[in-house]
Amino acid sequence: MRIAYIVPSLVNKGPVVVVNTIVKNLIGKVALVDVYFFDDDLLPFPCATFKIDMNISFDFDDYDIIHSHGYRPDKYVNKWRKKIKKAKTISTIHSDIAQDLKFSYNRIVSLIFTPLWLYYLRNNDAVTVISKKLEKTYHKNFKKLYCIYNGVDIDLNESNSELKIINEISKLKSRGEIIIGTYASITKIKGIDQMINLLNFRDDVSLVVFGEGNEKKALINQAMKLGLSDRVLFFPYVKSPYSYISLFDVYAMPSRSEGFGLALVEAALTKAAIVCSDIEVFHEIFNEEQVSFFKLEDPKSLSSAVDCSILAGKEKGLNAYNHAMNFFSGEIMASNYIKLYQLLLN
């Protein structure tokens, strides 16, 4: 089997990380894997990678499977569809497109680009989603729609921690406060503003945030306005943010919407005490014996979830770890995709 993946860029973010994990788990199991991208060659892949241009096609029929991830890759495949004679095409939807565009940009962008994106996907041989929640959202749009959960591989033995960051977090811990940590591409949809509001609600908690995004400045201003700057540490993007989770008392994922929750699974694989919003997809992948849920926009509920995670964190952390290992590994995800590819080819 010869497979080509098309991604927007080679950066260490969501869908690209997923593709990187798939590729790592396919090497040696299929004849060929290549990755095509448009910009930002930053994340190393264990296979050949090729930079492409929207206005220039490659030879799609060199492959059995063309698997696209993201708006530009889906647009690219649709644009050159007439050149694809033999290869089977598949795309993965990684989020609720309408919600993602609304929170990342605005309502107008969502109204314009959601139907356009779905239009690009209409002629694929198959479309996959990464949760049952998304399957319910898109089941009327596509005849051949499949759910394949994301898989996560992390290496806790790989040391990417920076001493400066460790020292700053350690200073915060030395004050005896509960340290809550989170990392994300910082947009409104990630809900990190709720964590800062929690600090305003109780004075025994501090917050550590890793990441970049268009909402970061607003979060810094929110902390300053509330007089909480000395209890919130903001760090830039780091390569393996999960390597710092051991410094937290609680890992939090307060998202308002998610397609899956890669960082949530990463945290589970560190056996962390986890607090997360009670959105449908998080209930789909974990239960109350594994994580502590809170109601969105409810500081009291969030505070209770933090206390619960502190009391039962070790037990829940181990339960979440075992569940993640059994259902959300990179090997399981890659195996499920191979089965789907074989189904399409047969």
Tab-separated table of C-alpha atoms in Angstrom:
chain	number	residue	atom	x	y	z
A	1	MET	CA	0.000	0.000	0.000
A	2	ARG	CA	1.305	3.445	-0.984
A	3	ILE	CA	-0.048	6.381	1.023
A	4	ALA	CA	0.248	10.156	0.649
A	5	TYR	CA	-0.782	12.506	3.448
A	6	ILE	CA	-1.488	16.173	2.750
A	7	VAL	CA	-1.319	18.640	5.650
A	8	PRO	CA	-1.358	22.460	5.839
A	9	SER	CA	2.122	22.674	7.353
A	10	LEU	CA	4.644	20.716	9.364
A	11	VAL	CA	4.042	22.314	12.751
A	12	ASN	CA	3.561	20.745	16.161
A	13	LYS	CA	-0.212	21.298	16.325
A	14	GLY	CA	-3.347	19.148	16.478
A	15	PRO	CA	-4.029	17.494	13.102
A	16	VAL	CA	-0.365	17.569	12.048
A	17	VAL	CA	0.667	15.829	15.272
A	18	VAL	CA	-2.009	13.210	14.568
A	19	VAL	CA	-0.639	12.603	11.063
A	20	ASN	CA	2.889	12.427	12.442
A	21	THR	CA	1.742	9.745	14.903
A	22	ILE	CA	-0.045	7.791	12.159
A	23	VAL	CA	3.055	7.883	9.956
A	24	LYS	CA	5.360	6.716	12.764
A	25	ASN	CA	3.098	3.736	13.340
A	26	LEU	CA	2.795	2.886	9.626
A	27	ILE	CA	6.501	2.787	8.804
A	28	GLY	CA	7.419	-0.813	8.029
A	29	LYS	CA	3.786	-1.896	7.742
A	30	VAL	CA	3.056	-0.407	4.311
A	31	ALA	CA	5.133	-0.071	1.142
A	32	LEU	CA	5.423	3.732	1.111
A	33	VAL	CA	4.371	6.781	3.112
A	34	ASP	CA	4.971	10.335	1.874
A	35	VAL	CA	3.803	13.648	3.355
A	36	TYR	CA	2.953	16.777	1.336
A	37	PHE	CA	2.680	20.208	2.965
A	38	PHE	CA	2.239	23.878	2.026
A	39	ASP	CA	4.458	25.748	4.503
A	40	ASP	CA	6.399	25.719	7.800
A	41	ASP	CA	8.752	22.751	7.718
A	42	LEU	CA	9.272	22.540	11.497
A	43	LEU	CA	8.105	19.128	12.715
A	44	PRO	CA	10.326	16.207	11.635
A	45	PHE	CA	8.614	13.246	9.974
A	46	PRO	CA	10.126	9.752	9.626
A	47	CYS	CA	9.394	9.724	5.892
A	48	ALA	CA	9.890	11.847	2.768
A	49	THR	CA	8.186	15.252	2.852
A	50	PHE	CA	7.440	17.479	-0.150
A	51	LYS	CA	6.439	21.133	-0.226
A	52	ILE	CA	3.574	21.825	-2.635
A	53	ASP	CA	1.768	24.768	-4.197
A	54	MET	CA	-2.006	25.091	-4.511
A	55	ASN	CA	-1.648	25.756	-8.248
A	56	ILE	CA	0.620	22.803	-9.042
A	57	SER	CA	-0.487	19.183	-8.749
A	58	PHE	CA	1.621	16.138	-8.001
A	59	ASP	CA	1.085	12.670	-9.450
A	60	PHE	CA	-1.751	11.449	-7.227
A	61	ASP	CA	-1.913	8.066	-8.928
A	62	ASP	CA	1.571	7.223	-7.690
A	63	TYR	CA	-0.364	6.330	-4.536
A	64	ASP	CA	-3.193	4.033	-3.522
A	65	ILE	CA	-4.477	6.395	-0.815
A	66	ILE	CA	-4.533	10.204	-0.691
A	67	HIS	CA	-5.425	11.334	2.844
A	68	SER	CA	-5.942	15.072	3.430
A	69	HIS	CA	-6.201	16.923	6.732
A	70	GLY	CA	-7.394	20.535	6.926
A	71	TYR	CA	-8.962	23.262	4.813
A	72	ARG	CA	-6.134	23.861	2.327
A	73	PRO	CA	-5.389	20.160	1.778
A	74	ASP	CA	-9.111	19.461	1.222
A	75	LYS	CA	-9.335	22.392	-1.191
A	76	TYR	CA	-6.221	21.144	-2.998
A	77	VAL	CA	-7.601	17.622	-3.505
A	78	ASN	CA	-10.912	19.027	-4.718
A	79	LYS	CA	-9.155	21.416	-7.119
A	80	TRP	CA	-7.160	18.610	-8.795
A	81	ARG	CA	-9.773	15.847	-8.505
A	82	LYS	CA	-9.986	15.305	-12.281
A	83	LYS	CA	-6.333	14.264	-12.252
A	84	ILE	CA	-7.036	11.486	-9.736
A	85	LYS	CA	-7.924	8.355	-11.719
A	86	LYS	CA	-7.009	5.427	-9.481
A	87	ALA	CA	-6.089	6.622	-5.997
A	88	LYS	CA	-8.740	6.619	-3.289
A	89	THR	CA	-9.203	9.912	-1.468
A	90	ILE	CA	-10.053	10.320	2.187
A	91	SER	CA	-10.210	13.318	4.509
A	92	THR	CA	-10.392	13.629	8.277
A	93	ILE	CA	-12.525	16.280	9.972
A	94	HIS	CA	-10.730	17.196	13.193
A	95	SER	CA	-13.271	19.546	14.789
A	96	ASP	CA	-16.757	20.975	14.618
A	97	ILE	CA	-15.907	23.203	11.663
A	98	ALA	CA	-18.620	25.799	12.277
A	99	GLN	CA	-17.764	26.161	15.976
A	100	ASP	CA	-14.030	26.211	15.349
A	101	LEU	CA	-14.256	28.946	12.720
A	102	LYS	CA	-16.667	30.955	14.861
A	103	PHE	CA	-14.366	30.992	17.896
A	104	SER	CA	-11.113	31.296	15.906
A	105	TYR	CA	-12.370	34.078	13.608
A	106	ASN	CA	-15.988	35.210	13.778
A	107	ARG	CA	-19.561	34.235	12.930
A	108	ILE	CA	-19.387	35.626	9.376
A	109	VAL	CA	-16.269	33.597	8.528
A	110	SER	CA	-17.988	30.510	9.933
A	111	LEU	CA	-21.141	31.074	7.862
A	112	ILE	CA	-19.125	31.516	4.651
A	113	PHE	CA	-16.409	28.910	4.984
A	114	THR	CA	-18.219	26.023	6.706
A	115	PRO	CA	-20.407	25.149	3.669
A	116	LEU	CA	-17.441	25.792	1.345
A	117	TRP	CA	-15.240	23.384	3.295
A	118	LEU	CA	-17.948	20.714	3.329
A	119	TYR	CA	-18.339	21.227	-0.428
A	120	TYR	CA	-14.657	20.417	-0.930
A	121	LEU	CA	-15.159	17.140	0.950
A	122	ARG	CA	-18.208	15.909	-0.951
A	123	ASN	CA	-16.432	13.768	-3.601
A	124	ASN	CA	-14.046	11.903	-1.319
A	125	ASP	CA	-14.255	8.122	-1.238
A	126	ALA	CA	-14.530	8.404	2.541
A	127	VAL	CA	-14.561	10.994	5.298
A	128	THR	CA	-13.497	10.230	8.844
A	129	VAL	CA	-14.211	12.040	12.099
A	130	ILE	CA	-12.393	11.678	15.402
A	131	SER	CA	-15.330	11.261	17.777
A	132	LYS	CA	-18.894	9.995	17.914
A	133	LYS	CA	-19.912	13.576	18.679
A	134	LEU	CA	-18.594	14.682	15.281
A	135	GLU	CA	-20.123	11.621	13.661
A	136	LYS	CA	-23.543	12.813	14.864
A	137	THR	CA	-22.773	16.304	13.595
A	138	TYR	CA	-21.839	15.217	10.045
A	139	HIS	CA	-23.717	11.954	9.427
A	140	LYS	CA	-26.173	13.701	7.085
A	141	ASN	CA	-23.403	15.285	5.007
A	142	PHE	CA	-21.561	12.156	3.858
A	143	LYS	CA	-22.617	8.652	2.846
A	144	LYS	CA	-19.282	7.081	3.745
A	145	LEU	CA	-18.480	8.526	7.155
A	146	TYR	CA	-16.310	6.639	9.644
A	147	CYS	CA	-15.245	7.385	13.214
A	148	ILE	CA	-11.610	6.700	14.106
A	149	TYR	CA	-10.359	8.033	17.413
A	150	ASN	CA	-7.075	9.888	17.539
A	151	GLY	CA	-4.098	8.130	19.044
A	152	VAL	CA	-1.338	9.633	21.146
A	153	ASP	CA	2.262	8.565	21.711
A	154	ILE	CA	4.417	10.450	24.200
A	155	ASP	CA	7.960	9.829	25.397
A	156	LEU	CA	8.377	10.843	29.026
A	157	ASN	CA	12.013	9.717	28.903
A	158	GLU	CA	12.791	12.336	26.271
A	159	SER	CA	14.003	15.382	28.176
A	160	ASN	CA	12.856	18.632	26.574
A	161	SER	CA	12.349	20.557	29.817
A	162	GLU	CA	14.043	23.929	30.205
A	163	LEU	CA	15.621	24.663	33.583
A	164	LYS	CA	14.442	28.297	33.505
A	165	ILE	CA	10.816	27.206	33.143
A	166	ILE	CA	11.195	24.550	35.842
A	167	ASN	CA	12.634	27.144	38.246
A	168	GLU	CA	9.822	29.632	37.632
A	169	ILE	CA	7.145	26.994	38.249
A	170	SER	CA	9.034	25.777	41.320
A	171	LYS	CA	9.000	29.317	42.775
A	172	LEU	CA	5.235	29.381	42.330
A	173	LYS	CA	4.931	25.965	44.028
A	174	SER	CA	7.073	27.132	46.966
A	175	ARG	CA	4.238	29.475	48.029
A	176	GLY	CA	2.102	26.458	48.907
A	177	GLU	CA	-0.664	27.171	46.415
A	178	ILE	CA	-2.376	24.597	44.193
A	179	ILE	CA	-0.691	24.714	40.777
A	180	ILE	CA	-3.016	24.201	37.830
A	181	GLY	CA	-1.384	23.848	34.424
A	182	THR	CA	-2.655	23.831	30.878
A	183	TYR	CA	-1.331	24.113	27.336
A	184	ALA	CA	-3.040	24.849	24.055
A	185	SER	CA	-3.196	26.912	20.928
A	186	ILE	CA	-4.638	29.857	22.813
A	187	THR	CA	-7.978	30.836	21.288
A	188	LYS	CA	-11.338	31.677	22.859
A	189	ILE	CA	-12.577	28.138	22.230
A	190	LYS	CA	-9.954	26.768	24.665
A	191	GLY	CA	-11.694	28.467	27.605
A	192	ILE	CA	-8.554	29.406	29.527
A	193	ASP	CA	-10.199	32.658	30.660
A	194	GLN	CA	-12.305	30.464	32.970
A	195	MET	CA	-9.137	29.381	34.782
A	196	ILE	CA	-8.153	33.002	35.434
A	197	ASN	CA	-11.655	33.661	36.758
A	198	LEU	CA	-11.132	30.732	39.140
A	199	LEU	CA	-8.088	32.493	40.599
A	200	ASN	CA	-10.300	35.500	41.225
A	201	PHE	CA	-12.751	33.154	42.970
A	202	ARG	CA	-10.205	31.569	45.338
A	203	ASP	CA	-6.777	32.684	46.541
A	204	ASP	CA	-5.094	29.293	47.056
A	205	VAL	CA	-4.633	28.556	43.351
A	206	SER	CA	-2.052	29.598	40.751
A	207	LEU	CA	-2.073	28.954	36.994
A	208	VAL	CA	0.597	27.986	34.448
A	209	VAL	CA	-0.227	28.396	30.741
A	210	PHE	CA	1.883	27.197	27.792
A	211	GLY	CA	1.157	28.246	24.221
A	212	GLU	CA	0.568	30.986	21.699
A	213	GLY	CA	-2.549	32.254	19.950
A	214	ASN	CA	-4.768	35.215	19.220
A	215	GLU	CA	-6.347	35.136	22.695
A	216	LYS	CA	-3.107	35.208	24.686
A	217	LYS	CA	-2.880	38.993	24.966
A	218	ALA	CA	-6.475	39.155	26.199
A	219	LEU	CA	-5.684	36.573	28.889
A	220	ILE	CA	-2.620	38.529	30.042
A	221	ASN	CA	-4.742	41.694	30.240
A	222	GLN	CA	-7.484	39.809	32.103
A	223	ALA	CA	-4.985	38.661	34.735
A	224	MET	CA	-3.574	42.189	35.079
A	225	LYS	CA	-7.018	43.762	35.367
A	226	LEU	CA	-7.979	41.341	38.150
A	227	GLY	CA	-4.657	41.860	39.954
A	228	LEU	CA	-3.638	38.240	39.435
A	229	SER	CA	-0.447	38.634	37.395
A	230	ASP	CA	1.711	37.272	40.224
A	231	ARG	CA	-0.343	34.061	40.245
A	232	VAL	CA	-0.358	33.364	36.505
A	233	LEU	CA	2.704	32.268	34.533
A	234	PHE	CA	2.537	32.487	30.750
A	235	PHE	CA	5.103	30.558	28.731
A	236	PRO	CA	5.518	30.429	24.937
A	237	TYR	CA	5.102	27.352	22.783
A	238	VAL	CA	7.380	24.492	23.842
A	239	LYS	CA	8.063	21.263	21.969
A	240	SER	CA	6.720	18.744	24.502
A	241	PRO	CA	4.565	20.618	27.031
A	242	TYR	CA	3.440	17.365	28.656
A	243	SER	CA	6.972	17.037	30.071
A	244	TYR	CA	6.038	19.790	32.581
A	245	ILE	CA	2.791	18.188	33.780
A	246	SER	CA	4.608	16.481	36.670
A	247	LEU	CA	5.154	19.990	38.128
A	248	PHE	CA	1.402	20.634	38.297
A	249	ASP	CA	-0.987	19.543	41.013
A	250	VAL	CA	-3.778	19.505	38.436
A	251	TYR	CA	-3.860	19.504	34.641
A	252	ALA	CA	-6.860	21.433	33.269
A	253	MET	CA	-8.531	21.401	29.860
A	254	PRO	CA	-11.395	23.922	30.025
A	255	SER	CA	-12.360	23.867	26.327
A	256	ARG	CA	-15.713	25.163	25.133
A	257	SER	CA	-15.569	22.836	22.128
A	258	GLU	CA	-13.179	20.137	20.888
A	259	GLY	CA	-13.078	17.573	18.128
A	260	PHE	CA	-11.270	15.110	20.383
A	261	GLY	CA	-8.779	16.399	22.968
A	262	LEU	CA	-5.204	15.319	22.208
A	263	ALA	CA	-3.743	17.208	25.160
A	264	LEU	CA	-6.268	15.558	27.470
A	265	VAL	CA	-5.029	12.117	26.429
A	266	GLU	CA	-1.401	13.256	26.747
A	267	ALA	CA	-2.136	14.339	30.306
A	268	ALA	CA	-3.775	10.968	31.006
A	269	LEU	CA	-0.647	9.202	29.778
A	270	THR	CA	1.338	11.060	32.477
A	271	LYS	CA	-1.139	9.772	35.139
A	272	ALA	CA	-1.988	13.371	36.047
A	273	ALA	CA	-4.942	14.543	38.100
A	274	ILE	CA	-7.189	15.996	35.389
A	275	VAL	CA	-9.954	18.595	35.399
A	276	CYS	CA	-11.890	19.204	32.194
A	277	SER	CA	-15.069	20.868	30.979
A	278	ASP	CA	-18.155	18.686	30.744
A	279	ILE	CA	-18.530	18.969	26.981
A	280	GLU	CA	-19.897	15.921	25.190
A	281	VAL	CA	-16.674	14.759	23.553
A	282	PHE	CA	-14.764	14.693	26.863
A	283	HIS	CA	-17.489	12.520	28.387
A	284	GLU	CA	-17.120	10.301	25.325
A	285	ILE	CA	-13.430	9.600	25.837
A	286	PHE	CA	-13.218	9.616	29.664
A	287	ASN	CA	-15.601	9.102	32.585
A	288	GLU	CA	-15.925	10.424	36.139
A	289	GLU	CA	-13.741	7.638	37.528
A	290	GLN	CA	-10.895	8.921	35.339
A	291	VAL	CA	-11.214	12.738	35.307
A	292	SER	CA	-13.087	15.482	37.187
A	293	PHE	CA	-15.641	17.414	35.115
A	294	PHE	CA	-16.927	20.962	35.621
A	295	LYS	CA	-19.752	22.994	34.094
A	296	LEU	CA	-18.688	25.622	31.570
A	297	GLU	CA	-18.708	29.238	32.772
A	298	ASP	CA	-19.319	28.126	36.389
A	299	PRO	CA	-16.453	29.042	38.782
A	300	LYS	CA	-18.039	27.151	41.685
A	301	SER	CA	-18.290	23.966	39.619
A	302	LEU	CA	-14.691	24.419	38.439
A	303	SER	CA	-13.528	24.964	42.024
A	304	SER	CA	-15.284	21.779	43.165
A	305	ALA	CA	-13.721	19.810	40.300
A	306	VAL	CA	-10.261	21.024	41.324
A	307	ASP	CA	-10.842	19.931	44.912
A	308	CYS	CA	-12.133	16.551	43.709
A	309	SER	CA	-9.075	16.037	41.511
A	310	ILE	CA	-6.764	16.858	44.421
A	311	LEU	CA	-8.495	14.313	46.684
A	312	ALA	CA	-8.825	11.508	44.127
A	313	GLY	CA	-6.163	12.511	41.639
A	314	LYS	CA	-3.844	9.507	41.973
A	315	GLU	CA	-6.626	6.954	41.647
A	316	LYS	CA	-8.342	8.780	38.800
A	317	GLY	CA	-5.011	9.444	37.123
A	318	LEU	CA	-4.169	5.745	37.042
A	319	ASN	CA	-7.644	4.903	35.715
A	320	ALA	CA	-7.283	7.512	32.956
A	321	TYR	CA	-3.816	6.215	32.092
A	322	ASN	CA	-5.017	2.632	31.697
A	323	HIS	CA	-7.977	3.738	29.593
A	324	ALA	CA	-5.801	5.885	27.314
A	325	MET	CA	-3.296	3.076	26.814
A	326	ASN	CA	-6.061	0.633	25.863
A	327	PHE	CA	-8.027	2.862	23.500
A	328	PHE	CA	-6.052	5.914	22.361
A	329	SER	CA	-2.550	4.756	21.430
A	330	GLY	CA	-0.894	5.663	18.148
A	331	GLU	CA	-0.643	1.988	17.224
A	332	ILE	CA	-4.397	1.452	17.623
A	333	MET	CA	-5.182	4.563	15.560
A	334	ALA	CA	-2.836	3.543	12.725
A	335	SER	CA	-4.249	0.016	12.705
A	336	ASN	CA	-7.785	1.382	12.362
A	337	TYR	CA	-6.741	3.578	9.438
A	338	ILE	CA	-5.065	0.659	7.668
A	339	LYS	CA	-8.302	-1.307	7.985
A	340	LEU	CA	-10.240	1.586	6.455
A	341	TYR	CA	-7.731	2.007	3.612
A	342	GLN	CA	-7.982	-1.696	2.831
A	343	LEU	CA	-11.753	-1.463	2.831
A	344	LEU	CA	-11.669	1.378	0.311
A	345	LEU	CA	-9.187	-0.403	-1.946
A	346	ASN	CA	-11.211	-3.615	-1.919
